[in-house]
Amino acid sequence: MKLFREIKKWFENQENLFYLFLIILIVPNIVLCFTEPMPPVAKTCNVLLPFSVYYIVMSRSRNCGKTFWILFPFLFFGAFQIVLLYLFGQSIIAVDMFLNLVTTNSSEALELLDNLIPAIVIVVLLYIPALILAAVSVIRKRKLPEPFIHRERRRARIAIIIGVLSLGTAYLFDSRYELKSDLYPANVCYNIALAFQRTAQTQNYAETSKDFTYQAKAVHSGEDREVYVMVIGETSRAANWSLYGYNRETNPKLSKIEGLTAFCHVLTESNTTHKSVPMLMSPISAHDFNSIYQQKGVITAFKEAGYRTAFFSNQRYNHSFIDFFGKEADTYDFIKEDAGDANYNPSDDELLKLVAAELAQNASKQFIVLHTYGSHFNYRERYPSDNAYFLPDFPVDAKVKYKDNLVNAYDNSIRYTDDFLARLIEMLQEQNVDAAMLYTSDHGEDIFDDNRRLFLHASPVPSYYQIHVPFLVWMSDGYRRNYPVLLRNAEANKQKNISSSASFFQTMLELGGVETPYRNDSLSVTSALYSEKPGVYLNDHNEARSLDDIGMRKEDFEMLQKKGIIYW
């Protein structure tokens, strides 16, 4: 009982709360010192300068609880930051993190919620009691002594001078240091502003893109029926495809299909769906991503060239460019939206039914785009129970101790993708027409692959496993007879280094015989003009950065080297 009274007395002391609140405010900065690959001068600045600013603000009022509540936005950022670090292991809250809140559907978020419980518990224990203490201080109008507040103001002024000096030192000794990127929480505030700006630009897309045209035309013979299918996979990493040397048989059907070319050294320029898929569906790449607000997608190019177009998705609306580009089609269907049930979880098989109905239209020129749900977590829900080949595939909780089960479930989802693509190819072959299929995945996935224990994707700093993706081109018998040079070119290029983000759209145009000023055959993997270019990644500020300039770790570069991928 005495101990309880002593603890109560300590927390009622406003001077103790003043220091406690300061410590809680600076916790994320201290944690970032251990997670971020920054020089010591930058880490020092990342603690001293924010601490001095918090110190100045806290010393302006005699009611520390009131000031603590005024700083609530920074407490929210701190909570978000801790959850992010728990999930990905490093990096500050990115623009894409905020955009993911509005482009990720609720069912995806709920699938991950259970796996964030430890981080949520930490956040609750750290911030909720402090906020309650601050509220009590405000309600009871408790005040800090005048001598104390005057003394702390003097100390805060000294601290701010030291903080500013640490900022100057960071700029002096770290050539890469940027306040907008490296100083927490200034970087978060900057990213919020960017997120609002991009959201406004996205909402105005219909107006800014309305006059865009590809000036496209068809160059193939108008006499032969043609069918082209672009398949965009989800969360499928090349490391788990037996077509690329994986030691498990995850591609038993595709490995036996004639006319299929698998490209080995393919990297995506983004590990987030809301950026990667729009790049795959348009001429946009990391080098000019911001021009996306003025341009339309590949479906418009084929429509202008006289094709009947269709877009079928096994994902929900994301209120962004995937929706915009998909709705350019003559017919489109987001099948998860059809049922009006947030828990509706159809398999990708449902897409094949839509393809069959579209092929039955028997149009002379057809172009179909499919957006699958592929291998998105929760992996166990991506394939039927009777398709479980690798066992056990339960449980699939996001914990290191279940890694083997997670990999089994993930590999089963890859086998399901193998079966899905094989059946799609069979459907196209049965049409007995000139047909081609192009497949890649938007990004890959981490599954506790090394000592970093990374899991999922969309981390602010990508890993090798998130950016090395499969890339396939299939050509029908008739297509190979009519355009044998494209098959020869594909075979000649399959060991070259390729950006899926830059080459997917361009390859689709060449396969479909669509001419436009936006076509660039030096990026098409079926062209003799294809040329390798340095690998880049689209960072959070929509800048194209080299892979050795985005914070990737040595483990990632070792894997790239092991796979024979040159990134310059």
Coordinates of C-alpha atoms in Angstrom, one line a residue:
M1 CA 0.0 0.0 0.0
K2 CA 2.9 2.3 0.9
L3 CA 4.5 1.6 -2.5
F4 CA 1.2 2.4 -4.3
R5 CA 1.0 5.8 -2.5
E6 CA 4.7 6.5 -3.4
I7 CA 4.0 5.7 -7.1
K8 CA 0.8 7.9 -7.0
K9 CA 2.7 10.7 -5.4
W10 CA 5.5 10.5 -8.1
F11 CA 3.0 10.7 -10.9
E12 CA 1.1 13.6 -9.3
N13 CA 4.4 15.6 -9.2
Q14 CA 4.2 17.9 -12.3
E15 CA 8.0 18.2 -12.5
N16 CA 8.3 14.5 -12.9
L17 CA 5.5 14.5 -15.6
F18 CA 7.3 17.3 -17.4
Y19 CA 10.4 15.1 -17.9
L20 CA 8.4 11.9 -18.5
F21 CA 6.5 13.6 -21.3
L22 CA 9.7 14.8 -22.9
I23 CA 11.1 11.3 -22.8
I24 CA 8.0 9.8 -24.4
L25 CA 8.0 12.4 -27.2
I26 CA 11.6 11.6 -28.1
V27 CA 11.2 7.7 -28.0
P28 CA 10.7 7.3 -31.7
N29 CA 13.8 9.3 -32.5
I30 CA 15.9 7.2 -30.2
V31 CA 14.5 4.0 -31.7
L32 CA 15.3 5.3 -35.2
C33 CA 19.0 5.6 -34.2
F34 CA 19.1 1.8 -34.0
T35 CA 17.1 1.0 -37.1
E36 CA 18.2 3.6 -39.7
P37 CA 21.5 3.3 -41.7
M38 CA 22.6 6.9 -41.1
P39 CA 26.0 8.2 -40.1
P40 CA 26.4 9.0 -36.3
V41 CA 26.2 12.8 -37.0
A42 CA 22.8 12.4 -38.6
K43 CA 21.6 10.2 -35.8
T44 CA 22.8 12.7 -33.2
C45 CA 20.9 15.5 -34.9
N46 CA 17.8 13.3 -35.2
V47 CA 17.7 13.2 -31.4
L48 CA 19.1 16.6 -30.3
L49 CA 17.2 18.9 -32.6
P50 CA 13.7 17.4 -32.1
F51 CA 14.3 17.1 -28.4
S52 CA 15.3 20.7 -28.1
V53 CA 12.1 21.8 -30.0
Y54 CA 9.9 19.6 -27.8
Y55 CA 11.8 21.1 -24.8
I56 CA 11.1 24.7 -25.9
V57 CA 7.4 23.9 -26.5
M58 CA 6.9 22.0 -23.2
S59 CA 8.5 24.9 -21.3
R60 CA 6.1 27.5 -22.7
S61 CA 3.2 26.5 -20.4
R62 CA 3.0 25.8 -16.7
N63 CA 0.5 23.0 -17.4
C64 CA 2.6 20.3 -18.9
G65 CA -0.5 18.1 -19.5
K66 CA -2.1 20.8 -21.7
T67 CA 1.1 21.1 -23.8
F68 CA 1.4 17.3 -24.1
W69 CA -2.1 17.2 -25.6
I70 CA -1.3 20.0 -27.9
L71 CA 1.5 17.8 -29.2
F72 CA -0.9 14.9 -29.8
P73 CA -0.3 14.8 -33.6
F74 CA 3.4 14.0 -32.9
L75 CA 2.3 11.3 -30.4
F76 CA 0.1 9.8 -33.2
F77 CA 3.1 9.9 -35.6
G78 CA 5.2 8.2 -32.9
A79 CA 2.6 5.4 -32.5
F80 CA 2.4 5.0 -36.3
Q81 CA 6.2 5.0 -36.5
I82 CA 6.6 2.3 -33.9
V83 CA 4.1 0.0 -35.6
L84 CA 5.9 0.6 -38.9
L85 CA 9.2 -0.3 -37.4
Y86 CA 7.7 -3.4 -35.9
L87 CA 6.3 -4.4 -39.3
F88 CA 9.3 -3.5 -41.6
G89 CA 12.3 -3.1 -39.2
Q90 CA 13.3 0.3 -40.5
S91 CA 12.4 3.6 -42.2
I92 CA 10.3 6.6 -41.3
I93 CA 6.6 6.9 -42.2
A94 CA 6.6 7.4 -46.0
V95 CA 4.2 9.2 -48.3
D96 CA 3.1 5.8 -49.6
M97 CA 2.2 4.7 -46.0
F98 CA -0.4 7.5 -45.9
L99 CA -1.6 6.8 -49.5
N100 CA -1.9 3.1 -48.6
L101 CA -4.5 4.0 -46.0
V102 CA -6.8 5.2 -48.8
T103 CA -5.8 2.7 -51.5
T104 CA -5.8 -0.5 -49.5
N105 CA -9.2 -2.1 -49.0
S106 CA -10.5 -2.9 -45.5
S107 CA -10.3 -6.7 -45.9
E108 CA -6.6 -6.5 -46.7
A109 CA -6.0 -4.3 -43.6
L110 CA -8.0 -6.7 -41.4
E111 CA -5.9 -9.7 -42.6
L112 CA -2.8 -7.9 -41.2
L113 CA -4.3 -6.6 -38.0
D114 CA -3.9 -9.7 -35.9
N115 CA -0.2 -9.8 -36.7
L116 CA 0.4 -6.2 -35.4
I117 CA -1.0 -6.9 -32.0
P118 CA 2.4 -6.8 -30.2
A119 CA 3.2 -3.4 -31.7
I120 CA -0.2 -2.1 -30.8
V121 CA 0.2 -3.3 -27.2
I122 CA 3.6 -1.4 -27.0
V123 CA 2.0 1.7 -28.4
V124 CA -1.0 1.5 -26.0
L125 CA 1.3 1.0 -23.0
L126 CA 3.6 3.8 -24.0
Y127 CA 1.1 6.5 -24.9
I128 CA -2.3 5.9 -23.4
P129 CA -1.2 6.1 -19.7
A130 CA 0.7 9.3 -20.4
L131 CA -2.3 10.9 -22.2
I132 CA -4.5 10.0 -19.2
L133 CA -2.0 11.6 -16.8
A134 CA -1.9 14.6 -19.0
A135 CA -5.7 14.8 -19.1
V136 CA -5.8 14.6 -15.2
S137 CA -3.3 17.4 -15.1
V138 CA -5.5 19.6 -17.3
I139 CA -8.7 18.8 -15.5
R140 CA -7.3 19.5 -12.1
K141 CA -5.5 22.6 -13.3
R142 CA -2.1 21.5 -11.9
K143 CA 0.7 24.0 -12.4
L144 CA 4.5 23.7 -12.6
P145 CA 6.3 26.0 -10.1
E146 CA 7.4 29.4 -11.5
P147 CA 11.1 28.8 -10.6
F148 CA 11.1 25.4 -12.3
I149 CA 9.5 26.7 -15.5
H150 CA 12.0 29.7 -15.8
R151 CA 14.9 27.3 -15.2
E152 CA 13.7 24.9 -17.9
R153 CA 13.2 27.7 -20.4
R154 CA 16.8 28.7 -20.0
R155 CA 17.9 25.1 -20.5
A156 CA 15.6 24.7 -23.5
R157 CA 17.3 27.7 -25.1
I158 CA 20.7 26.2 -24.7
A159 CA 19.3 22.9 -26.0
I160 CA 18.0 24.5 -29.2
I161 CA 21.4 26.1 -29.9
I162 CA 23.0 22.7 -29.5
G163 CA 20.3 21.2 -31.7
V164 CA 20.8 23.7 -34.5
L165 CA 24.6 23.1 -34.3
S166 CA 24.0 19.4 -34.7
L167 CA 21.9 20.1 -37.8
G168 CA 24.8 22.1 -39.3
T169 CA 27.2 19.3 -38.4
A170 CA 25.0 16.7 -40.1
Y171 CA 24.9 18.8 -43.4
L172 CA 28.7 19.4 -43.1
F173 CA 29.8 15.8 -42.6
D174 CA 27.0 13.8 -44.4
S175 CA 26.7 14.8 -48.1
R176 CA 23.4 12.9 -48.5
Y177 CA 21.7 14.4 -45.5
E178 CA 18.3 16.0 -46.2
L179 CA 16.1 17.6 -43.5
K180 CA 13.0 16.6 -45.5
S181 CA 14.1 13.0 -45.6
D182 CA 16.2 12.3 -42.6
L183 CA 15.0 14.5 -39.6
Y184 CA 12.1 12.9 -37.7
P185 CA 9.3 14.2 -37.4
A186 CA 10.0 17.0 -40.0
N187 CA 10.2 14.3 -42.7
V188 CA 6.8 12.9 -41.6
C189 CA 5.3 16.3 -41.8
Y190 CA 6.8 16.8 -45.3
N191 CA 5.5 13.4 -46.4
I192 CA 2.0 14.3 -45.1
A193 CA 2.0 17.4 -47.2
L194 CA 3.1 15.4 -50.3
A195 CA 0.4 12.8 -49.6
F196 CA -2.3 15.5 -49.6
Q197 CA -0.8 17.0 -52.8
R198 CA -0.8 13.7 -54.6
T199 CA -4.4 12.9 -53.4
A200 CA -5.6 16.2 -54.9
Q201 CA -3.8 15.5 -58.2
T202 CA -5.3 12.0 -58.3
Q203 CA -8.8 13.4 -57.7
N204 CA -8.3 15.8 -60.6
Y205 CA -7.0 13.1 -62.9
A206 CA -10.1 13.1 -65.1
E207 CA -9.6 16.7 -66.0
T208 CA -5.8 16.7 -66.4
S209 CA -5.9 13.6 -68.7
K210 CA -9.1 14.2 -70.7
D211 CA -7.3 15.4 -73.9
F212 CA -4.6 12.7 -73.9
T213 CA -4.3 10.5 -76.9
Y214 CA -1.8 7.9 -78.0
Q215 CA -2.4 8.5 -81.7
A216 CA -2.3 4.7 -81.9
K217 CA -2.9 2.5 -84.9
A218 CA -2.7 -1.2 -85.7
V219 CA 0.0 -2.4 -88.0
H220 CA -0.8 -6.1 -88.1
S221 CA -2.8 -7.5 -90.9
G222 CA -6.5 -6.8 -90.5
E223 CA -7.5 -10.2 -91.9
D224 CA -6.4 -12.5 -89.0
R225 CA -8.2 -12.6 -85.7
E226 CA -6.0 -11.6 -82.8
V227 CA -6.3 -12.0 -79.0
Y228 CA -3.8 -10.5 -76.5
V229 CA -3.9 -10.9 -72.8
M230 CA -2.0 -8.9 -70.2
V231 CA -1.9 -10.5 -66.8
I232 CA -0.8 -8.6 -63.7
G233 CA 0.0 -10.8 -60.8
E234 CA 0.1 -9.9 -57.1
T235 CA 2.9 -10.4 -54.6
S236 CA 4.7 -13.1 -56.6
R237 CA 8.4 -13.2 -56.2
A238 CA 10.7 -14.9 -58.7
A239 CA 12.7 -16.6 -55.9
N240 CA 9.9 -19.1 -55.4
W241 CA 9.4 -20.0 -59.1
S242 CA 10.9 -23.3 -60.2
L243 CA 11.2 -21.8 -63.7
Y244 CA 13.9 -19.6 -62.1
G245 CA 15.8 -22.4 -60.3
Y246 CA 13.8 -22.7 -57.1
N247 CA 14.3 -26.2 -55.6
R248 CA 10.6 -26.9 -55.3
E249 CA 8.3 -27.8 -58.1
T250 CA 6.1 -24.7 -58.1
N251 CA 5.7 -24.5 -61.9
P252 CA 4.8 -28.0 -63.1
K253 CA 2.5 -26.9 -65.9
L254 CA 4.2 -23.8 -67.2
S255 CA 7.5 -25.6 -67.5
K256 CA 6.0 -27.9 -70.1
I257 CA 4.3 -25.3 -72.3
E258 CA 5.6 -24.5 -75.8
G259 CA 6.1 -20.9 -76.9
L260 CA 6.7 -19.7 -73.3
T261 CA 9.7 -17.5 -72.6
A262 CA 10.7 -16.8 -68.9
F263 CA 12.9 -13.8 -68.3
C264 CA 15.3 -14.3 -65.5
H265 CA 16.7 -11.0 -64.4
V266 CA 13.6 -8.8 -64.0
L267 CA 13.2 -6.1 -61.3
T268 CA 10.2 -4.0 -60.5
E269 CA 10.7 -0.3 -59.8
S270 CA 8.2 -0.2 -56.9
N271 CA 7.2 -2.6 -54.1
T272 CA 3.7 -1.1 -53.7
T273 CA 0.7 -2.1 -55.8
H274 CA -0.7 1.5 -56.2
K275 CA 2.5 2.6 -57.9
S276 CA 3.7 -0.6 -59.6
V277 CA 0.5 -1.6 -61.4
P278 CA 0.0 1.9 -63.0
M279 CA 3.5 1.7 -64.3
L280 CA 2.8 -1.7 -65.8
M281 CA -0.3 -0.4 -67.5
S282 CA 1.2 2.8 -69.0
P283 CA 4.4 4.2 -70.5
I284 CA 5.2 5.7 -67.1
S285 CA 8.3 4.6 -65.3
A286 CA 10.3 5.7 -62.3
H287 CA 12.1 8.3 -64.4
D288 CA 8.9 10.2 -65.2
F289 CA 6.3 9.0 -62.7
N290 CA 4.7 12.4 -62.0
S291 CA 3.6 12.6 -65.6
I292 CA 1.0 9.9 -64.8
Y293 CA -1.5 12.6 -64.0
Q294 CA -1.7 13.6 -67.7
Q295 CA -1.6 10.2 -69.4
K296 CA -3.9 7.3 -69.9
G297 CA -3.2 3.5 -69.9
V298 CA -2.5 0.7 -72.2
I299 CA -6.2 -0.1 -72.7
T300 CA -6.7 3.3 -74.4
A301 CA -3.8 2.6 -76.7
F302 CA -5.4 -0.7 -77.9
K303 CA -8.8 0.9 -78.1
E304 CA -7.5 3.7 -80.4
A305 CA -5.9 0.9 -82.5
G306 CA -9.3 -0.7 -83.1
Y307 CA -9.3 -3.4 -80.4
R308 CA -12.3 -4.5 -78.3
T309 CA -10.9 -4.2 -74.8
A310 CA -11.8 -5.7 -71.4
F311 CA -10.4 -5.3 -67.8
F312 CA -11.1 -7.9 -65.2
S313 CA -9.8 -7.5 -61.6
N314 CA -9.9 -9.8 -58.5
Q315 CA -9.2 -6.8 -56.3
R316 CA -11.4 -4.1 -54.9
Y317 CA -11.5 -0.4 -56.0
N318 CA -8.5 1.5 -54.8
H319 CA -9.8 4.9 -56.0
S320 CA -6.7 5.6 -58.0
F321 CA -4.9 4.8 -61.3
I322 CA -5.6 1.1 -61.4
D323 CA -9.3 1.9 -61.4
F324 CA -8.9 4.8 -63.8
F325 CA -6.9 2.7 -66.3
G326 CA -9.2 -0.3 -65.9
K327 CA -12.4 1.7 -66.5
E328 CA -11.0 2.8 -69.9
A329 CA -12.0 -0.6 -71.2
D330 CA -15.1 -1.3 -73.3
T331 CA -16.1 -3.7 -70.5
Y332 CA -14.7 -4.0 -67.0
D333 CA -15.5 -5.9 -63.8
F334 CA -14.0 -5.7 -60.3
I335 CA -15.4 -9.0 -59.2
K336 CA -14.8 -8.4 -55.4
E337 CA -17.2 -5.5 -55.7
D338 CA -20.0 -7.5 -57.3
A339 CA -21.1 -9.2 -54.1
G340 CA -21.2 -6.1 -51.9
D341 CA -19.7 -8.2 -49.1
A342 CA -16.4 -7.1 -47.7
N343 CA -15.6 -10.7 -46.8
Y344 CA -16.2 -12.0 -50.3
N345 CA -12.9 -13.7 -51.4
P346 CA -13.3 -15.3 -54.8
S347 CA -10.4 -17.2 -56.3
D348 CA -8.7 -16.0 -59.5
D349 CA -10.6 -18.8 -61.3
E350 CA -13.5 -16.4 -61.5
L351 CA -11.4 -14.3 -63.9
L352 CA -11.1 -17.2 -66.3
K353 CA -14.9 -17.4 -66.5
L354 CA -15.0 -13.7 -67.5
V355 CA -12.2 -14.3 -70.1
A356 CA -14.2 -17.2 -71.6
A357 CA -17.3 -15.0 -71.9
E358 CA -15.2 -12.2 -73.5
L359 CA -13.6 -14.6 -76.0
A360 CA -17.1 -15.8 -76.9
Q361 CA -17.7 -12.3 -78.3
N362 CA -15.5 -13.5 -81.2
A363 CA -14.3 -10.0 -82.0
S364 CA -11.6 -9.8 -84.6
K365 CA -9.2 -7.8 -82.4
Q366 CA -9.4 -8.4 -78.6
F367 CA -7.3 -7.1 -75.8
I368 CA -7.9 -8.3 -72.2
V369 CA -6.2 -7.2 -69.0
L370 CA -6.4 -9.3 -65.9
H371 CA -5.4 -8.1 -62.4
T372 CA -5.2 -11.2 -60.1
Y373 CA -5.0 -11.5 -56.3
G374 CA -2.2 -14.0 -56.8
S375 CA -0.1 -14.6 -53.7
H376 CA -1.2 -11.7 -51.5
F377 CA -1.2 -12.5 -47.7
N378 CA -3.1 -14.4 -46.2
Y379 CA -1.5 -17.0 -48.5
R380 CA -3.6 -19.8 -47.3
E381 CA -6.7 -18.1 -48.7
R382 CA -5.3 -17.7 -52.2
Y383 CA -5.9 -21.3 -53.3
P384 CA -8.5 -24.1 -52.7
S385 CA -7.9 -26.6 -49.9
D386 CA -7.6 -29.5 -52.3
N387 CA -4.7 -27.6 -54.1
A388 CA -2.5 -27.7 -51.0
Y389 CA 0.5 -29.5 -52.3
F390 CA 3.1 -28.4 -49.7
L391 CA 2.1 -29.3 -46.2
P392 CA 1.6 -28.3 -43.4
D393 CA 0.2 -24.9 -44.6
F394 CA -1.4 -24.0 -41.2
P395 CA -1.1 -21.9 -39.2
V396 CA -0.1 -18.9 -41.3
D397 CA 0.3 -16.3 -38.5
A398 CA 3.1 -13.8 -39.3
K399 CA 5.6 -15.2 -36.9
V400 CA 9.1 -16.5 -37.4
K401 CA 8.3 -19.8 -35.7
Y402 CA 5.7 -20.4 -38.5
K403 CA 8.1 -19.6 -41.3
D404 CA 8.0 -23.2 -42.8
N405 CA 4.2 -23.2 -42.8
L406 CA 4.1 -19.7 -44.4
V407 CA 6.5 -20.8 -47.1
N408 CA 4.4 -23.9 -47.8
A409 CA 1.3 -21.8 -48.1
Y410 CA 3.1 -19.2 -50.3
D411 CA 4.5 -21.9 -52.6
N412 CA 1.0 -23.4 -52.9
S413 CA -0.2 -20.0 -54.1
I414 CA 2.6 -20.0 -56.7
R415 CA 1.5 -23.4 -57.9
Y416 CA -2.0 -22.1 -58.1
T417 CA -0.8 -19.2 -60.3
D418 CA 1.1 -21.7 -62.4
D419 CA -2.2 -23.6 -62.9
F420 CA -4.2 -20.4 -63.5
L421 CA -1.8 -19.2 -66.3
A422 CA -1.6 -22.7 -67.9
R423 CA -5.4 -22.9 -68.1
L424 CA -5.5 -19.3 -69.5
I425 CA -2.9 -20.3 -72.2
E426 CA -4.9 -23.4 -73.0
M427 CA -8.1 -21.2 -73.5
L428 CA -6.2 -18.9 -75.9
Q429 CA -4.6 -21.8 -77.8
E430 CA -8.0 -23.3 -78.3
Q431 CA -9.1 -20.2 -80.1
N432 CA -6.8 -21.2 -82.9
V433 CA -5.9 -17.5 -83.6
D434 CA -2.8 -15.3 -83.3
A435 CA -2.6 -14.9 -79.5
A436 CA 0.0 -13.8 -77.0
M437 CA 0.0 -13.5 -73.2
L438 CA 2.3 -11.3 -71.1
Y439 CA 2.6 -11.8 -67.4
T440 CA 4.5 -10.3 -64.5
S441 CA 3.8 -9.5 -60.8
D442 CA 3.5 -6.0 -59.4
H443 CA 6.2 -6.9 -56.7
G444 CA 7.4 -9.7 -54.5
E445 CA 7.3 -10.5 -50.8
D446 CA 9.5 -11.0 -47.7
I447 CA 8.9 -14.2 -45.8
F448 CA 11.4 -14.0 -42.9
D449 CA 14.2 -14.9 -45.4
D450 CA 17.2 -13.9 -43.4
N451 CA 18.4 -12.5 -40.1
R452 CA 16.5 -9.3 -40.6
R453 CA 13.2 -11.2 -40.3
L454 CA 11.4 -9.0 -42.8
F455 CA 7.8 -9.9 -43.7
L456 CA 5.3 -8.7 -46.4
H457 CA 6.0 -5.9 -48.9
A458 CA 5.6 -2.2 -49.4
S459 CA 8.3 -1.4 -46.8
P460 CA 9.8 2.1 -47.3
V461 CA 13.1 0.4 -48.2
P462 CA 12.6 -2.7 -50.4
S463 CA 14.5 -6.0 -50.2
Y464 CA 15.7 -8.2 -53.0
Y465 CA 12.7 -10.5 -52.4
Q466 CA 10.3 -7.6 -53.0
I467 CA 11.8 -6.4 -56.3
H468 CA 12.8 -9.6 -58.2
V469 CA 9.7 -10.7 -60.1
P470 CA 8.7 -13.3 -62.7
F471 CA 8.2 -12.1 -66.3
L472 CA 6.7 -14.4 -68.9
V473 CA 5.8 -14.1 -72.6
W474 CA 3.7 -16.8 -74.3
M475 CA 3.0 -16.9 -78.1
S476 CA 0.5 -19.2 -79.7
D477 CA 1.4 -21.6 -82.6
G478 CA -0.2 -19.2 -85.1
Y479 CA 1.5 -16.2 -83.7
R480 CA 4.9 -17.8 -83.7
R481 CA 4.4 -18.7 -87.4
N482 CA 3.4 -15.2 -88.3
Y483 CA 5.9 -13.3 -86.2
P484 CA 8.9 -15.7 -85.7
V485 CA 11.3 -12.8 -85.2
L486 CA 9.6 -11.7 -82.0
L487 CA 10.1 -15.2 -80.5
R488 CA 13.8 -15.2 -81.5
N489 CA 14.2 -11.7 -80.0
A490 CA 12.5 -12.9 -76.7
E491 CA 14.8 -15.9 -76.4
A492 CA 17.8 -13.7 -77.1
N493 CA 16.8 -11.2 -74.4
K494 CA 15.6 -13.6 -71.7
Q495 CA 19.0 -13.5 -69.7
K496 CA 19.3 -9.7 -69.9
N497 CA 18.6 -7.3 -67.1
I498 CA 15.0 -5.9 -67.4
S499 CA 12.8 -3.5 -65.6
S500 CA 9.3 -4.8 -65.6
S501 CA 7.9 -1.3 -64.9
A502 CA 9.5 0.1 -68.0
S503 CA 9.2 -2.9 -70.3
F504 CA 5.8 -4.4 -69.7
F505 CA 3.8 -1.7 -71.5
Q506 CA 6.3 -1.4 -74.3
T507 CA 6.4 -5.2 -74.9
M508 CA 2.6 -5.4 -74.9
L509 CA 2.4 -2.8 -77.7
E510 CA 4.9 -4.6 -79.8
L511 CA 3.2 -8.0 -79.3
G512 CA -0.2 -6.4 -80.3
G513 CA 1.2 -4.5 -83.2
V514 CA 0.2 -1.2 -81.9
E515 CA 2.1 1.8 -83.2
T516 CA 2.2 5.1 -81.2
P517 CA 4.7 7.9 -80.6
Y518 CA 4.8 6.6 -77.0
R519 CA 6.1 3.2 -78.1
N520 CA 9.8 2.6 -77.4
D521 CA 11.2 -0.7 -78.8
S522 CA 14.5 -0.3 -76.9
L523 CA 12.4 -1.2 -73.8
S524 CA 10.5 -4.1 -75.4
V525 CA 11.8 -7.6 -74.5
T526 CA 10.6 -8.9 -77.9
S527 CA 12.6 -6.4 -79.9
A528 CA 16.0 -6.7 -81.4
L529 CA 16.5 -3.1 -80.3
Y530 CA 16.1 -3.9 -76.6
S531 CA 19.0 -2.4 -74.6
E532 CA 19.8 -2.9 -70.9
K533 CA 19.7 0.1 -68.7
P534 CA 20.8 0.8 -65.1
G535 CA 18.4 -0.5 -62.5
V536 CA 16.4 2.2 -60.6
Y537 CA 13.8 2.3 -57.9
L538 CA 10.9 4.8 -57.5
N539 CA 11.5 6.3 -54.0
D540 CA 8.8 7.7 -51.7
H541 CA 9.2 11.2 -53.2
N542 CA 8.7 9.9 -56.8
E543 CA 12.4 10.1 -57.7
A544 CA 14.2 7.5 -59.7
R545 CA 17.2 6.4 -57.5
S546 CA 19.9 3.8 -58.2
L547 CA 19.5 0.6 -56.1
D548 CA 22.6 1.5 -54.0
D549 CA 21.1 4.8 -53.1
I550 CA 17.8 3.7 -51.5
G551 CA 19.0 2.1 -48.3
M552 CA 19.0 -1.6 -49.3
R553 CA 21.3 -3.8 -47.2
K554 CA 24.2 -6.0 -48.0
E555 CA 22.0 -9.1 -47.9
D556 CA 20.0 -7.7 -50.8
F557 CA 23.0 -7.0 -53.0
E558 CA 24.4 -10.4 -52.2
M559 CA 21.2 -12.0 -53.4
L560 CA 21.2 -9.9 -56.6
Q561 CA 24.7 -10.9 -57.3
K562 CA 23.8 -14.6 -56.6
K563 CA 21.0 -14.4 -59.1
G564 CA 23.2 -12.8 -61.7
I565 CA 21.3 -9.5 -61.8
I566 CA 23.4 -6.5 -62.7
Y567 CA 22.1 -3.2 -61.2
W568 CA 25.1 -1.0 -62.0

